[in-house]
Every structure is written in structure tokens, then in C-alpha cells.
């Protein structure tokens, strides 16, 4: 089954404790991206990657890091999480920039 | 000004009626346009895309694009309770950057 998987699905952590949210796709897509979704603000892109070893900032990259060492994986790293990073996070992959397949989401709470 | 704007709703639609959703965008060079549906607590899923001016129909859904006026709309005919969701408009701008609107909540009432 073609899918994008994210782990963990739910995470409660404390300020400053480094965390990684994994994302993996099995559709051989070149384009992957991370979004956060907050009430009233919609989906905002954090980082995107057009291919292996190619990443670029989206609209809200501050406080996040990504890496793309393999085509299928695109982890999101929060080196020192803060409460304003409490949000719903989605990973997405696509053949092009528009028709994106989204993962199930990760609900992150930073205390 | 937001790059992609949608009325947040909720848009209340009687079952069987037509739901009409609108989206405006600011980047005149935008080339491709998408509608995603998102059920509460779920991830967005693509339901329609349109690249050329005019109408595009897929089942009960019709996307309409007017580049001169910089708007794209989505019509849902014969609305069903299962259509109750938030609909996200997404626009692929001239720099190849995909921007999402904040979404319109649709509530179909029996």
C-alpha cells in the first residue's frame, strides 16, 4: 500500500529536550516536505526537500532541522523544543510540488 | 495580506444542496491549484486539481479557475453528510512554492 508514515503519532515532551519525528514514504517520490498546522493559520511549510541531500527552508523553519540522506526518509528534528512549537505536524511526499500525499500527522505538545 | 485566502466558515449546507467554496490568491504567476479535504483529526487528502481556466468536473466535485480574477472555487453538488470537513485551497506559485489557505469548514445538515 502506497503511504507516508510518521512516528510518533503523539508526543508530550518538555522544553529543551531534543526530539526527532520520523517520516518515511514508499512511493519513490522525490519531493518531501514538513508542515505544521495551527488553528486559524492553516498549513505552513517548515522545510522541503526536492531530492536526496537537497533541502530548503519553507515559511517557518526557525527551531527545526531536517535531513534527507535517503530518498524515502525525511526526519524532522527539534534540537531544543519550546512551547510555541506545540502543534500538529504533517509530513508529505509528492512527485511534484502540488499533488501531495500526507502522513497521518504527529501531535506534539511541549510543556 | 495572506497569499491564499479562504472564508473560514462554517459553511452550513442542507443535504442535497450545492456547497460553493471560494479561494483567492495573490501571486498572479501561479500555475496550479489544488483542493484538499481534511476530516477532523485526519490528514489532508487531495480531491481536485486544476491548471487551466474554466471548469473541471470529477463526480460531484467541480473546480473552477479564473486566473484573471485570481480565484479558484470548488462546488460540491448533492452534498452529503460525509462531505462535512474542512476544505483547503492550495496554490503553486510562480516560484514553485505551494501555499495553503487556512481552510473552509463545511457542515452538511440532514
Short mmCIF file of C-alpha atoms in Angstrom, two decimals:
data_model
loop_
_atom_site.label_atom_id
_atom_site.label_comp_id
_atom_site.label_asym_id
_atom_site.label_seq_id
_atom_site.Cartn_x
_atom_site.Cartn_y
_atom_site.Cartn_z
CA UNK A 1 0.00 0.00 0.00
CA UNK A 2 1.30 3.44 -1.01
CA UNK A 3 1.67 5.51 2.11
CA UNK A 4 3.52 8.08 4.15
CA UNK A 5 4.23 7.04 7.72
CA UNK A 6 5.14 9.23 10.66
CA UNK A 7 6.31 8.35 14.13
CA UNK A 8 5.45 9.01 16.82
CA UNK A 9 1.80 9.93 16.32
CA UNK A 10 1.56 11.64 19.70
CA UNK A 11 4.34 13.12 21.79
CA UNK A 12 4.40 15.10 25.00
CA UNK A 13 7.80 16.46 25.93
CA UNK A 14 9.45 19.21 27.94
CA UNK A 15 11.20 22.37 26.85
CA UNK A 16 14.73 21.80 25.64
CA UNK A 17 14.64 18.04 25.22
CA UNK A 18 15.76 17.18 21.70
CA UNK A 19 13.35 15.10 19.66
CA UNK A 20 13.03 13.62 16.19
CA UNK A 21 9.87 12.88 14.26
CA UNK A 22 10.44 10.33 11.55
CA UNK A 23 8.80 10.32 8.13
CA UNK A 24 9.01 7.62 5.51
CA UNK A 25 7.34 7.13 2.12
CA UNK A 26 7.22 4.07 -0.11
CA UNK A 27 6.18 5.74 -3.37
CA UNK A 28 9.65 6.65 -4.63
CA UNK A 29 8.70 10.33 -4.51
CA UNK A 30 11.47 12.87 -4.89
CA UNK A 31 9.69 15.77 -3.19
CA UNK A 32 9.05 15.69 0.55
CA UNK A 33 8.05 18.38 2.98
CA UNK A 34 7.09 19.10 6.57
CA UNK A 35 4.16 21.26 7.63
CA UNK A 36 2.74 22.42 10.88
CA UNK A 37 -0.95 23.11 11.31
CA UNK A 38 -2.27 25.53 13.88
CA UNK A 39 -5.86 26.72 14.38
CA UNK A 40 -6.68 29.68 12.16
CA UNK A 41 -3.28 29.59 10.45
CA UNK A 42 -3.70 26.59 8.22
CA UNK A 43 -0.81 24.52 6.94
CA UNK A 44 2.55 26.23 6.97
CA UNK A 45 5.58 24.69 5.38
CA UNK A 46 8.60 24.20 7.63
CA UNK A 47 11.15 22.61 5.29
CA UNK A 48 11.07 20.81 2.00
CA UNK A 49 13.39 18.59 0.01
CA UNK A 50 13.47 18.19 -3.74
CA UNK A 51 15.78 15.18 -3.64
CA UNK A 52 18.41 13.39 -1.59
CA UNK A 53 20.79 15.84 0.09
CA UNK A 54 18.76 18.81 -1.20
CA UNK A 55 16.73 20.66 1.43
CA UNK A 56 15.42 24.19 1.71
CA UNK A 57 13.55 26.37 4.15
CA UNK A 58 9.83 26.84 3.98
CA UNK A 59 7.85 29.61 5.64
CA UNK A 60 8.52 28.77 9.29
CA UNK A 61 11.91 26.99 9.58
CA UNK A 62 13.10 28.55 12.84
CA UNK A 63 13.77 25.98 15.54
CA UNK A 64 13.68 22.99 13.17
CA UNK A 65 16.21 20.92 11.26
CA UNK A 66 15.81 18.28 8.61
CA UNK A 67 17.98 15.85 6.70
CA UNK A 68 17.47 13.81 3.55
CA UNK A 69 20.08 11.10 3.42
CA UNK A 70 17.80 8.58 1.71
CA UNK A 71 15.02 9.15 -0.77
CA UNK A 72 12.34 7.53 1.38
CA UNK A 73 13.12 9.22 4.72
CA UNK A 74 12.83 12.83 5.81
CA UNK A 75 13.10 13.24 9.59
CA UNK A 76 12.22 16.46 11.40
CA UNK A 77 14.48 17.42 14.29
CA UNK A 78 13.71 19.83 17.10
CA UNK A 79 17.03 20.47 18.82
CA UNK A 80 15.58 22.45 21.71
CA UNK A 81 11.78 22.38 21.62
CA UNK A 82 9.81 25.28 23.05
CA UNK A 83 6.11 25.60 23.92
CA UNK A 84 5.42 27.62 20.74
CA UNK A 85 6.30 24.50 18.76
CA UNK A 86 3.26 22.74 20.18
CA UNK A 87 1.35 21.89 17.03
CA UNK A 88 0.10 19.23 14.65
CA UNK A 89 2.84 18.21 12.23
CA UNK A 90 2.38 16.61 8.83
CA UNK A 91 4.93 15.08 6.54
CA UNK A 92 4.06 14.92 2.85
CA UNK A 93 5.57 13.50 -0.30
CA UNK A 94 4.86 14.01 -3.98
CA UNK A 95 6.12 13.63 -7.49
CA UNK A 96 5.66 17.36 -7.94
CA UNK A 97 5.07 20.26 -5.61
CA UNK A 98 1.30 20.24 -5.79
CA UNK A 99 -0.26 16.80 -5.51
CA UNK A 100 0.96 15.86 -2.10
CA UNK A 101 0.31 12.72 -0.08
CA UNK A 102 0.19 13.43 3.62
CA UNK A 103 1.19 11.26 6.53
CA UNK A 104 -1.24 10.71 9.43
CA UNK A 105 0.18 13.57 11.50
CA UNK A 106 2.09 13.91 14.75
CA UNK A 107 0.53 15.83 17.59
CA UNK A 108 3.31 17.41 19.61
CA UNK A 109 2.92 19.08 22.98
CA UNK A 110 5.90 20.90 24.51
CA UNK A 111 5.48 21.71 28.20
CA UNK B 1 -2.32 40.13 3.03
CA UNK B 2 -2.28 36.35 3.05
CA UNK B 3 -1.15 34.75 -0.18
CA UNK B 4 -4.10 32.36 -0.26
CA UNK B 5 -7.36 33.40 1.37
CA UNK B 6 -10.46 31.41 2.17
CA UNK B 7 -13.55 32.13 4.18
CA UNK B 8 -13.14 30.10 7.36
CA UNK B 9 -16.85 29.32 7.66
CA UNK B 10 -18.51 27.29 8.90
CA UNK B 11 -20.50 26.97 5.71
CA UNK B 12 -23.76 25.26 6.56
CA UNK B 13 -25.30 23.39 3.63
CA UNK B 14 -28.54 21.36 3.60
CA UNK B 15 -28.17 17.78 2.47
CA UNK B 16 -28.64 17.53 -1.29
CA UNK B 17 -27.78 21.18 -1.92
CA UNK B 18 -24.72 22.66 -3.63
CA UNK B 19 -21.81 23.83 -1.48
CA UNK B 20 -19.79 26.64 -3.02
CA UNK B 21 -16.30 27.35 -1.69
CA UNK B 22 -14.10 30.20 -2.81
CA UNK B 23 -10.38 30.86 -2.68
CA UNK B 24 -8.42 33.90 -3.80
CA UNK B 25 -4.68 34.15 -4.29
CA UNK B 26 -2.24 36.99 -4.62
CA UNK B 27 0.52 35.57 -6.86
CA UNK B 28 -0.52 36.36 -10.42
CA UNK B 29 2.08 33.91 -11.75
CA UNK B 30 0.51 30.91 -10.01
CA UNK B 31 0.22 27.92 -12.29
CA UNK B 32 -1.54 25.09 -10.50
CA UNK B 33 -4.33 24.89 -7.96
CA UNK B 34 -5.48 22.19 -5.62
CA UNK B 35 -8.32 21.38 -3.28
CA UNK B 36 -7.71 19.14 -0.30
CA UNK B 37 -10.32 17.76 2.08
CA UNK B 38 -9.46 17.29 5.74
CA UNK B 39 -11.70 15.48 8.17
CA UNK B 40 -11.38 16.41 11.82
CA UNK B 41 -8.28 14.81 13.32
CA UNK B 42 -7.14 13.42 9.97
CA UNK B 43 -4.60 14.38 7.35
CA UNK B 44 -5.48 16.36 4.20
CA UNK B 45 -6.29 14.37 1.07
CA UNK B 46 -6.25 15.68 -2.48
CA UNK B 47 -9.67 15.77 -4.13
CA UNK B 48 -9.22 18.06 -7.13
CA UNK B 49 -6.56 19.89 -9.09
CA UNK B 50 -6.90 22.37 -11.93
CA UNK B 51 -4.32 24.04 -14.13
CA UNK B 52 -6.32 25.84 -16.85
CA UNK B 53 -9.00 28.49 -16.77
CA UNK B 54 -12.52 27.13 -16.76
CA UNK B 55 -14.27 24.24 -15.09
CA UNK B 56 -13.09 20.75 -14.25
CA UNK B 57 -15.56 18.15 -13.08
CA UNK B 58 -14.93 14.96 -11.16
CA UNK B 59 -18.01 13.20 -9.89
CA UNK B 60 -19.90 15.54 -7.56
CA UNK B 61 -16.98 17.98 -7.45
CA UNK B 62 -16.33 20.84 -9.85
CA UNK B 63 -13.30 23.09 -9.64
CA UNK B 64 -13.45 26.48 -11.34
CA UNK B 65 -10.44 28.63 -12.12
CA UNK B 66 -10.31 32.26 -13.20
CA UNK B 67 -6.70 33.42 -13.41
CA UNK B 68 -7.60 36.94 -14.48
CA UNK B 69 -9.60 37.44 -11.29
CA UNK B 70 -7.22 35.28 -9.26
CA UNK B 71 -9.76 32.99 -7.76
CA UNK B 72 -10.46 29.32 -7.70
CA UNK B 73 -13.64 27.75 -6.44
CA UNK B 74 -14.96 24.33 -5.55
CA UNK B 75 -18.56 23.24 -5.99
CA UNK B 76 -19.89 20.16 -4.24
CA UNK B 77 -23.17 19.00 -5.76
CA UNK B 78 -25.73 16.87 -3.94
CA UNK B 79 -23.92 17.48 -0.64
CA UNK B 80 -23.87 14.55 1.75
CA UNK B 81 -23.17 14.43 5.50
CA UNK B 82 -19.90 12.68 4.61
CA UNK B 83 -18.82 15.90 2.88
CA UNK B 84 -18.66 17.65 6.26
CA UNK B 85 -14.99 18.53 6.55
CA UNK B 86 -12.54 21.39 6.15
CA UNK B 87 -11.55 22.15 2.58
CA UNK B 88 -8.09 23.54 1.96
CA UNK B 89 -7.18 25.51 -1.12
CA UNK B 90 -3.54 25.23 -2.21
CA UNK B 91 -1.78 27.27 -4.85
CA UNK B 92 1.53 26.52 -6.53
CA UNK B 93 3.01 29.97 -7.05
CA UNK B 94 5.36 31.38 -9.64
CA UNK B 95 8.38 30.41 -7.54
CA UNK B 96 7.16 26.83 -7.29
CA UNK B 97 6.16 27.29 -3.69
CA UNK B 98 2.95 25.61 -2.55
CA UNK B 99 0.84 27.83 -0.29
CA UNK B 100 -2.23 26.68 1.61
CA UNK B 101 -5.21 28.67 2.69
CA UNK B 102 -6.48 28.29 6.24
CA UNK B 103 -9.44 26.25 5.06
CA UNK B 104 -13.23 26.49 4.93
CA UNK B 105 -15.25 24.30 7.27
CA UNK B 106 -18.29 22.77 5.62
CA UNK B 107 -21.17 21.35 7.66
CA UNK B 108 -23.83 19.39 5.77
CA UNK B 109 -27.05 19.24 7.74
CA UNK B 110 -29.56 16.40 7.21
#
